[in-house]
Each structure stands twice: as C-alpha cells, then as structure tokens.
PDB file of C-alpha atoms and ligand atoms in Angstrom:
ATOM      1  CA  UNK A   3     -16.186  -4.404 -10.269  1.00 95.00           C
ATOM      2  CA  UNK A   4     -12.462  -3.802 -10.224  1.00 98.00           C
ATOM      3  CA  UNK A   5     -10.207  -6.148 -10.585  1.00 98.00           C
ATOM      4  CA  UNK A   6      -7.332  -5.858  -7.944  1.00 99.00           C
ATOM      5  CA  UNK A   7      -3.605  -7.070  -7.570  1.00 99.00           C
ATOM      6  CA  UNK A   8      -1.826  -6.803  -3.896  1.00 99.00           C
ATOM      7  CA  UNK A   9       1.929  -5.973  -3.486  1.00 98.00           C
ATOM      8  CA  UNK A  10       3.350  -7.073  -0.400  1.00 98.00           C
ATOM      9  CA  UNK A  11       6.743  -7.856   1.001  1.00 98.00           C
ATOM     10  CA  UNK A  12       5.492  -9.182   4.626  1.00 98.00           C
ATOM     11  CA  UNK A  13       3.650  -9.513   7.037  1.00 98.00           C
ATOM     12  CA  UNK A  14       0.542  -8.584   4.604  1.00 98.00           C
ATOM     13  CA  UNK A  15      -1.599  -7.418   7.445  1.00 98.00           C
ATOM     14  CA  UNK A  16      -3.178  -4.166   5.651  1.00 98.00           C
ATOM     15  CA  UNK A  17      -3.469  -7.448   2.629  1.00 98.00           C
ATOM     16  CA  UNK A  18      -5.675  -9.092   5.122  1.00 98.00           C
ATOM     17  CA  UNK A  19      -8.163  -6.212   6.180  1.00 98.00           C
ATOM     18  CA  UNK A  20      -8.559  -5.327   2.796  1.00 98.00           C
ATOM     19  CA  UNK A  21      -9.176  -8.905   1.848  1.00 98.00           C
ATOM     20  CA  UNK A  22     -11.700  -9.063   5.242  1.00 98.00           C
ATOM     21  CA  UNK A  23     -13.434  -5.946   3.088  1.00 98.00           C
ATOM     22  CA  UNK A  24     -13.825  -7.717  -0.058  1.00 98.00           C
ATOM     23  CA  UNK A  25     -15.518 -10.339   1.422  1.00 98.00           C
ATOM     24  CA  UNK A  26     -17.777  -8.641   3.292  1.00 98.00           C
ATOM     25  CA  UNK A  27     -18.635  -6.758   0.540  1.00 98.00           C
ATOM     26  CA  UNK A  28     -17.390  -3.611   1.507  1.00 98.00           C
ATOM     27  CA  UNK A  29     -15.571  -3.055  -1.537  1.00 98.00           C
ATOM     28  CA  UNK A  30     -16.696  -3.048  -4.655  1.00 98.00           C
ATOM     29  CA  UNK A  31     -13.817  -5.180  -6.180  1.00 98.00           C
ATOM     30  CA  UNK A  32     -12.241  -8.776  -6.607  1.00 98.00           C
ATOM     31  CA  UNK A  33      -8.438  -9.311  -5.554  1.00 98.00           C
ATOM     32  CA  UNK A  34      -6.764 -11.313  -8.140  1.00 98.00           C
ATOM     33  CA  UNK A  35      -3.695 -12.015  -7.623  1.00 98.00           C
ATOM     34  CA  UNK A  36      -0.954 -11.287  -5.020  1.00 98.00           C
ATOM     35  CA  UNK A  37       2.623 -10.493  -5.717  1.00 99.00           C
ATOM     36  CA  UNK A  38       5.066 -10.607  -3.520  1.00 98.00           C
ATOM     37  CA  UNK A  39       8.946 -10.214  -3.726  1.00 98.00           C
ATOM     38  CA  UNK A  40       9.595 -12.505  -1.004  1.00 98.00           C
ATOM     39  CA  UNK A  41       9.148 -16.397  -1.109  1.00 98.00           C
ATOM     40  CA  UNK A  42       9.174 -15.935   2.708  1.00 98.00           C
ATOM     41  CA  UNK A  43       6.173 -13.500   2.898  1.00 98.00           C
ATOM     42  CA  UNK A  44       3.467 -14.298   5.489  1.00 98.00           C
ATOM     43  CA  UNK A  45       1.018 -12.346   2.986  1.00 98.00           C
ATOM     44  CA  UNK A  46       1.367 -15.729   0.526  1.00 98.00           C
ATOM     45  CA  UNK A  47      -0.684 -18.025   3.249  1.00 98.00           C
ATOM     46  CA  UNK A  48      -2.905 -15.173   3.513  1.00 98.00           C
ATOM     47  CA  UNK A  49      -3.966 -15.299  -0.260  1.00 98.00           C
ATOM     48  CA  UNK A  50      -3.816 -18.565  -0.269  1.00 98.00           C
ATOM     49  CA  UNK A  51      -6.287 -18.956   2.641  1.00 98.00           C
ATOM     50  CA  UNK A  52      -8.722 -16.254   0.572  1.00 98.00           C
ATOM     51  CA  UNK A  53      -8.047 -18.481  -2.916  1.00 98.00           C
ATOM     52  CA  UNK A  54      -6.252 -15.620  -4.468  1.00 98.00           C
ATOM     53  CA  UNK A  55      -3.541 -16.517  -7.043  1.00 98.00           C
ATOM     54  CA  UNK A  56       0.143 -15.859  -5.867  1.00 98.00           C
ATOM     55  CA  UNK A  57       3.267 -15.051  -7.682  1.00 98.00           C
ATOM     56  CA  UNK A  58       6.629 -14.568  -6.434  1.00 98.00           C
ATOM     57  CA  UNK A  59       9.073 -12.750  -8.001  1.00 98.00           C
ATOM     58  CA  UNK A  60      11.916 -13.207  -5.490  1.00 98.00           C
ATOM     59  CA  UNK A  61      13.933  -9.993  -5.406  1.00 98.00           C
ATOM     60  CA  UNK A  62      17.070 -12.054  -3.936  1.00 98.00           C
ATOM     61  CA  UNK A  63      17.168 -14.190  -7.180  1.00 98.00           C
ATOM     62  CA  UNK A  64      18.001 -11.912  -9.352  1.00 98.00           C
ATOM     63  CA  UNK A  65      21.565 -10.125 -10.504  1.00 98.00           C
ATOM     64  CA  UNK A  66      20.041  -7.029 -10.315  1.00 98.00           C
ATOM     65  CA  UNK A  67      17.091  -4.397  -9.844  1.00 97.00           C
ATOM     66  CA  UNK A  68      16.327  -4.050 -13.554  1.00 97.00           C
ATOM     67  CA  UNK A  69      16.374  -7.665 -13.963  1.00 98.00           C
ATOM     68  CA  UNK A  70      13.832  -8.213 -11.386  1.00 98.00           C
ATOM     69  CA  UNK A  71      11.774  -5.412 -12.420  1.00 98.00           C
ATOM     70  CA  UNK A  72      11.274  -7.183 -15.863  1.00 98.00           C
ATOM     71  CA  UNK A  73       9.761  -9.963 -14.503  1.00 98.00           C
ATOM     72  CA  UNK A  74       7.629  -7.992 -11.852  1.00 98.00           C
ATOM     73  CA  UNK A  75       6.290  -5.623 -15.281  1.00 98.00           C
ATOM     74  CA  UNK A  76       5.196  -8.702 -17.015  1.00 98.00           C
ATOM     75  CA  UNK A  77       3.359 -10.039 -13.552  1.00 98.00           C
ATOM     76  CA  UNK A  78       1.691  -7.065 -13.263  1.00 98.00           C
ATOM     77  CA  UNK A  79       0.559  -6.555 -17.172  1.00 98.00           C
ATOM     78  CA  UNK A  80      -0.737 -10.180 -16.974  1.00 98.00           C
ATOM     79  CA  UNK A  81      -2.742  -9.885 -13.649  1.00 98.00           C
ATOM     80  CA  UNK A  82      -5.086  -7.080 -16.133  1.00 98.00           C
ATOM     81  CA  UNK A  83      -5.644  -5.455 -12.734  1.00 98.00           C
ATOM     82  CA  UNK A  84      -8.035  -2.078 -12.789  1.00 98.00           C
ATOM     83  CA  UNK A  85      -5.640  -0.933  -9.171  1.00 99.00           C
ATOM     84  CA  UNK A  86      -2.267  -2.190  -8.104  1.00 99.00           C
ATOM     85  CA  UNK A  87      -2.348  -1.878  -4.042  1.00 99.00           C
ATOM     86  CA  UNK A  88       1.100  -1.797  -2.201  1.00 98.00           C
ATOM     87  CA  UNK A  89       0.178  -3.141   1.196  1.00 98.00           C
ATOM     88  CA  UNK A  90       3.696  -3.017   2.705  1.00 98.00           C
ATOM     89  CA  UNK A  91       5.693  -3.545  -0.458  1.00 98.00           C
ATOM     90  CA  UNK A  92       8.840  -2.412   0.291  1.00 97.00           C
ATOM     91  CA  UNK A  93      10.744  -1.408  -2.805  1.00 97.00           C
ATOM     92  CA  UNK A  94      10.797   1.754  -4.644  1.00 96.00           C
ATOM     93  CA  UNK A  95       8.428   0.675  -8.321  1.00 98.00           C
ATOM     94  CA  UNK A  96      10.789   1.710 -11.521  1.00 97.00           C
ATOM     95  CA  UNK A  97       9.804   4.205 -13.636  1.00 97.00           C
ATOM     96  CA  UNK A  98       8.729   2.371 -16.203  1.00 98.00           C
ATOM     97  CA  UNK A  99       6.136   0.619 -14.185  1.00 98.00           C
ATOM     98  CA  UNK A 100       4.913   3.453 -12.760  1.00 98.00           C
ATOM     99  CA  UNK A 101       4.213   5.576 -15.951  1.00 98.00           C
ATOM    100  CA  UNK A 102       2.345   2.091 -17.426  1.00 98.00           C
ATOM    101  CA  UNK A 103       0.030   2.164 -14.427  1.00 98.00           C
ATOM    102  CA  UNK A 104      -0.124   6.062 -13.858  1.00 97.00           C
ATOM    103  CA  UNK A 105      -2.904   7.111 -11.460  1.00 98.00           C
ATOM    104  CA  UNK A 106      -3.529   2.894 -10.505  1.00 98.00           C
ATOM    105  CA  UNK A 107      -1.102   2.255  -8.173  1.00 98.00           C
ATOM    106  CA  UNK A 108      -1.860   3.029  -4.064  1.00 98.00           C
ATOM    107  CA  UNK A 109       0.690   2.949  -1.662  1.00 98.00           C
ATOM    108  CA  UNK A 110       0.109   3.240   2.382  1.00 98.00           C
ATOM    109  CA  UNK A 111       2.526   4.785   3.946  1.00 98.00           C
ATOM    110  CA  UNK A 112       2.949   4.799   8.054  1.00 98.00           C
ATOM    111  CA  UNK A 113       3.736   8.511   8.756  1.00 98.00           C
ATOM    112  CA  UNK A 114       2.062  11.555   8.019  1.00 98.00           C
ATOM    113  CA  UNK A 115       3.744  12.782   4.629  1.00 98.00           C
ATOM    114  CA  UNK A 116       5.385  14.657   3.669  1.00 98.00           C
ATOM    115  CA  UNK A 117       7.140  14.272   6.729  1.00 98.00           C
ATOM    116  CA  UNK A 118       9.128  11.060   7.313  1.00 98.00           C
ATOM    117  CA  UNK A 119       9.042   9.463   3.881  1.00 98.00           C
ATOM    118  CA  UNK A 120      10.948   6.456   3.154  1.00 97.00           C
ATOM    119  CA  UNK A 121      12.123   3.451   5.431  1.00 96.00           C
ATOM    120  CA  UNK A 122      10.874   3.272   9.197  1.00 97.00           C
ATOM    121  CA  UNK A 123       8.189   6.068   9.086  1.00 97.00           C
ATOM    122  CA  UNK A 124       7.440   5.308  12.476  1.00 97.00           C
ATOM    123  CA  UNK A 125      10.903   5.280  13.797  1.00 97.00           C
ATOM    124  CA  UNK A 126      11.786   8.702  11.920  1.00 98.00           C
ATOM    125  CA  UNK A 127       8.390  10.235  13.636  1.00 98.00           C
ATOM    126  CA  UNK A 128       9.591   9.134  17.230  1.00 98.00           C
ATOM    127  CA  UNK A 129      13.282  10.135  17.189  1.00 97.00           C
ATOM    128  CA  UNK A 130      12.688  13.346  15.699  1.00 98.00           C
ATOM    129  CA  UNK A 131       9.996  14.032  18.627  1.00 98.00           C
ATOM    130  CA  UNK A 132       6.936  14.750  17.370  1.00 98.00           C
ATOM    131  CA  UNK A 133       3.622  14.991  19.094  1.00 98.00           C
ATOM    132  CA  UNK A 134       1.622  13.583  15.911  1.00 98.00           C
ATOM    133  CA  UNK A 135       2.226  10.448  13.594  1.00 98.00           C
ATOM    134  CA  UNK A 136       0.071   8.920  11.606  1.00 98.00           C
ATOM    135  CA  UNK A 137      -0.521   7.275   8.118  1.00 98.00           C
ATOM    136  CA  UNK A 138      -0.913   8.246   4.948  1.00 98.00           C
ATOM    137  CA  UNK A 139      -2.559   6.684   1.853  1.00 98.00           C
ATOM    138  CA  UNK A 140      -1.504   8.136  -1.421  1.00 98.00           C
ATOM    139  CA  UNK A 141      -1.300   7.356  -5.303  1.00 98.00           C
ATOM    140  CA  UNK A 142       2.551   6.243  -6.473  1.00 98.00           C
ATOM    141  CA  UNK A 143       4.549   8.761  -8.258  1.00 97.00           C
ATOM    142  CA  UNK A 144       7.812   9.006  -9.520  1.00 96.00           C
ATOM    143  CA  UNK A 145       9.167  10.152  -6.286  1.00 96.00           C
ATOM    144  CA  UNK A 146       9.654   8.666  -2.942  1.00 97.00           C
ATOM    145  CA  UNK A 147       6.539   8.585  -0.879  1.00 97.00           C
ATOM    146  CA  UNK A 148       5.586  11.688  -3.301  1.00 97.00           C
ATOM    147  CA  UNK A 149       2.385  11.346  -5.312  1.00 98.00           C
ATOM    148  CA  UNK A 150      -0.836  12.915  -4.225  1.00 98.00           C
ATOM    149  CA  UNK A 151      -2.313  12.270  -0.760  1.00 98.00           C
ATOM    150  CA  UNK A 152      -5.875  10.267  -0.357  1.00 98.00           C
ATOM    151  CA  UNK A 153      -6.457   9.732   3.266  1.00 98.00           C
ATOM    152  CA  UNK A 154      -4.571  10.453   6.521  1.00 98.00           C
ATOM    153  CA  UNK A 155      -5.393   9.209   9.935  1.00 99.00           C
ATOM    154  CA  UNK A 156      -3.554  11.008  12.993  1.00 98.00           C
ATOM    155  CA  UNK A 157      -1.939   9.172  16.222  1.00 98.00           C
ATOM    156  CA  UNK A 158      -0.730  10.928  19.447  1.00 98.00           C
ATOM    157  CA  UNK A 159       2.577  10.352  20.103  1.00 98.00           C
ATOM    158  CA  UNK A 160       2.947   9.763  24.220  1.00 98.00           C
ATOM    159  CA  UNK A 161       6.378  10.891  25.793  1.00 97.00           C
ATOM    160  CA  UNK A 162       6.703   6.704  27.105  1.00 97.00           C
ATOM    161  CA  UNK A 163       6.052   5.448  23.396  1.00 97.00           C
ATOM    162  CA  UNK A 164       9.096   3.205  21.864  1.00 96.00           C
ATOM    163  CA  UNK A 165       8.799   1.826  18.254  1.00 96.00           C
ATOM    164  CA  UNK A 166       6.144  -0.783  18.906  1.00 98.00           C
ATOM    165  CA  UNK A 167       3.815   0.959  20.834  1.00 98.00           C
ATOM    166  CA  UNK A 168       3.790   3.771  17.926  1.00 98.00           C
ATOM    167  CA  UNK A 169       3.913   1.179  15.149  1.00 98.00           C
ATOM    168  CA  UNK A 170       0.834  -0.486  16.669  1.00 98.00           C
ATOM    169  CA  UNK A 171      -1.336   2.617  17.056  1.00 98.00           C
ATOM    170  CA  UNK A 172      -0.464   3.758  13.423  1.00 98.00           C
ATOM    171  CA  UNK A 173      -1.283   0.352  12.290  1.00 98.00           C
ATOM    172  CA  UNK A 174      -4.612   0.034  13.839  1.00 98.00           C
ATOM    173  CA  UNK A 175      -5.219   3.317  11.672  1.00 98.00           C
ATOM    174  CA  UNK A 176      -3.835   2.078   8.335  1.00 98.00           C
ATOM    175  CA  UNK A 177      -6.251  -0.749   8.773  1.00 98.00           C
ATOM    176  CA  UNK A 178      -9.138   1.752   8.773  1.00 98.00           C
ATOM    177  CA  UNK A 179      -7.667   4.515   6.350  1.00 98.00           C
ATOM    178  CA  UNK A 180      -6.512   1.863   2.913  1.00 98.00           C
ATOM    179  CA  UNK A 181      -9.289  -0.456   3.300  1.00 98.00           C
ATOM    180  CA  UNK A 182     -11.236   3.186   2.936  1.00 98.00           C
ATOM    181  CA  UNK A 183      -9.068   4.383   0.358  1.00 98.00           C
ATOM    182  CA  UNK A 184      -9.437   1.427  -1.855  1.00 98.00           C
ATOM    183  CA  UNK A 185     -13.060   1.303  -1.569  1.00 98.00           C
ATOM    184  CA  UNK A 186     -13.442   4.995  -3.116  1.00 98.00           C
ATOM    185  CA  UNK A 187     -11.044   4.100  -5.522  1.00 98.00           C
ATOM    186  CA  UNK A 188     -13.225   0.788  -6.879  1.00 98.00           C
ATOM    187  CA  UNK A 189     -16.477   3.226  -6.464  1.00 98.00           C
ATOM    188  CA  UNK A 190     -14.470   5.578  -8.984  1.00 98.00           C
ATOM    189  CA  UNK A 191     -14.918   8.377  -6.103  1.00 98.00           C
ATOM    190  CA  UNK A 192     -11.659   9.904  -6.492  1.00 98.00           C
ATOM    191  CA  UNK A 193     -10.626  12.601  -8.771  1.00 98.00           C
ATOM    192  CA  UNK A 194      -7.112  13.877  -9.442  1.00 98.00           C
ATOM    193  CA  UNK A 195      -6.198  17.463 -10.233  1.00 97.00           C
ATOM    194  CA  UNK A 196      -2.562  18.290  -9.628  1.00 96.00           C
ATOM    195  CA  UNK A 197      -1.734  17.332  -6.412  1.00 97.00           C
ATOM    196  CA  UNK A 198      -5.020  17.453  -5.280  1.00 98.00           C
ATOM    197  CA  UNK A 199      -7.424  14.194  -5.136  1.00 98.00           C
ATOM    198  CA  UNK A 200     -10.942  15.282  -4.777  1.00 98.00           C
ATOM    199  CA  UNK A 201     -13.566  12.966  -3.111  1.00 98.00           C
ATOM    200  CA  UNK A 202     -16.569  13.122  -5.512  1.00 98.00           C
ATOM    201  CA  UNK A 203     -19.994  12.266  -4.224  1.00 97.00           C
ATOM    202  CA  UNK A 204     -21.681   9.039  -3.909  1.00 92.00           C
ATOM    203  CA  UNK A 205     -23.306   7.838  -6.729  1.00 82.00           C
ATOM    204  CA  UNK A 206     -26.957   6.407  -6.004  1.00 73.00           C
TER     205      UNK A 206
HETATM  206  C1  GAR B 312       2.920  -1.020   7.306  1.00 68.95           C
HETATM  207  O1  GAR B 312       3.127  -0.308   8.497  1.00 68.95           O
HETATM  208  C2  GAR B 312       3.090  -0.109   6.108  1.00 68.95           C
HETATM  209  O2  GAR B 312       2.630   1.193   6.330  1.00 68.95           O
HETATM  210  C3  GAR B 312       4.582  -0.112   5.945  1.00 68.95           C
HETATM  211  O3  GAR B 312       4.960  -1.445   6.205  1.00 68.95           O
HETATM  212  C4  GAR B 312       4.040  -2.040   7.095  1.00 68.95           C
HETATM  213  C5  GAR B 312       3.534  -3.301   6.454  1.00 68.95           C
HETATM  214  O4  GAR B 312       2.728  -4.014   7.353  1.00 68.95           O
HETATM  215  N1  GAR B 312       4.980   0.299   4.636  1.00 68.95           N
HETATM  216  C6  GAR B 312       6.072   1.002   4.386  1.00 68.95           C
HETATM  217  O5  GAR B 312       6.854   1.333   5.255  1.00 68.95           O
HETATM  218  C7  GAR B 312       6.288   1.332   2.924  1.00 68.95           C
HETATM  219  N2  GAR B 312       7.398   2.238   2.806  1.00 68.95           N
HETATM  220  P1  GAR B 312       1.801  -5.202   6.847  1.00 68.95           P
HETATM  221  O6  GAR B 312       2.704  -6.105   5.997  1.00 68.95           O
HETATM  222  O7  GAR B 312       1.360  -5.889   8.092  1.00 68.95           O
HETATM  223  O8  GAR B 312       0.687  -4.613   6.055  1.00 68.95           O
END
C-alpha cells in the first residue's frame, strides 16, 4: 500500500475526493500527511476531519523562496511518502525537490495542456475562446505544467460560460480524472517512457 502526502494551498477539494477514495477503498493507498503552505487553507480541517497529520509550512513567513523551500524538503523527506499529490498547490516545486522525488510527484492541472499552463487555466481557456477545456493530470517536471500527461478529461465550452460556470464543469472532471490517476499510480499501473506514460494492465 502506498503511502501518500497531499499538497494543497486551498480549498483542498480534489484533497477531499481523493480522501472519499481512500476510504472507500478505491485506492490502494494511505494518506499520511498533508502539507500545506497556507495556515489559512480549508484543506487543514479536511485532514483533520479524515485524522491525517498536517504541517504547515507558511510560505508568507519566510524571507524568501529558498528559505521556505528548505523547510518544505525536510517535510516532505520526513513524511517517507511512496507519491507526493499536488491537489491545488499553487507554487512552482524547486528543482531540487523535484529531482529527489523524480517520477513521484502528480500535479492536476485545470486546462487541457499544453495549452494554458500556469495560473488561471480556466480563465486563459475562456478569453482566448476555445470550444474545449478541460483538465489534465500529469507527473511534475522541471518545467511549468510540463512533465508527461496521465489523464485528461474534456469540457465544452458554451458561448454564455463566465469563469465559474467553466471552473465548475472542469472541476467536476478533475474530481473524476486525479482520484483515477492516483489509483493507477498506487496499483503501479503506470509506466513512463519519454514523454509517454503507458497504462499497463491490471494485475489479477
Ligand atoms: C483546481 O482547479 C486545480 O486544478 C487548480 O486549483 C484548483 C484547486 O481546487 N490548480 C492549479 O491551478 C495549479 N496550477 P481545490 O483546492 O478545490 O482542489
């Protein structure tokens, strides 16, 4: 069973359906601990309601990015997680974190890369007019929104939409596509070549 850690910055509703999943048993994993960057995060009464451990690391506290990032390394390394899930964490990782965790980190992402990376996925996806949003789920890289692709779930974009209405049909899809993506990833049912993750077949 894999031992998992949660980064969140918010809300911590993509937290919450995957936390719904491990307790129904629909993936193979424990969470262990959540870590969030914000004292203020909703996501901490949602670990605390499931018993899982919290640590803050408040970004604000701290002189500056590498300082913080220390402190959020050590968290990490002492949570001994198997995955590291960013359920709307909202800060770039540092290298250094990234390389130490390579192929364990997942990131959801509310726009279908590698269009509209970065901030406000959603917002990008509206103004510049498409017809299809979406989500993606995808292992953390180096880059921004970069590393190989998992899942993506599609959305129609209707010519009424504003921000909400788009942010709430993507959402209803990230809730389906991470809790999905996780699950393969504690049944050891992904494979990465390249750029390419393969889904390898059940084992029975
Ligand atoms: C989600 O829409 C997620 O895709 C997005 O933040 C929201 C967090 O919601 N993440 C990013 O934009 C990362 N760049 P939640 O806190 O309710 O899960």
């Amino acid at each position: 069973m894999k031992q998992i850690t949660v980064l969140a910055s918010g809300r911590g509703s993509n937290f919450q359906v995957i936390l719904d999943c491990l307790a129904r048993g629909e993936i193979n994993g424990k969470c262990v601990a959540l870590i969030t960057d914000n004292k203020e995060a909703y996501a901490i009464e949602r670990a605390a309601a499931a018993d899982v451990p919290v640590v803050v690391i408040n970004f604000t506290d701290y002189p500056t990015k590498t300082a913080y990032e220390v402190d959020l390394f050590a968290a990490m390394k002492e949570t001994n997680a198997d995955l590291f899930v960013c359920a709307g964490y909202m800060r770039l990782l540092g290298s250094e974190i990234i390389q130490a965790f390579a192929g364990k980190i997942l990131n959801i992402h509310p726009a279908l890369l590698p269009a509209f990376s970065g901030m406000h996925g959603q917002q990008q996806a509206l103004e510049y007019g498409v017809k299809i949003a979406g989500c993606t789920v995808h292992f953390v890289d180096e880059g921004l929104d970069s590393g190989p692709i998992i899942i993506q779930k599609a959305v129609p974009v209707f010519d009424d939409d504003d921000e909400q209405a788009l942010d709430e049909r993507i959402l209803e899809q990230e809730h389906i596509a991470f809790p999905e993506a996780v699950a393969l990833f504690c049944d050891d049912r992904l494979f990465v070549s390249g750029r390419h993750v393969i889904l390898l077949p059940e084992k029975n």
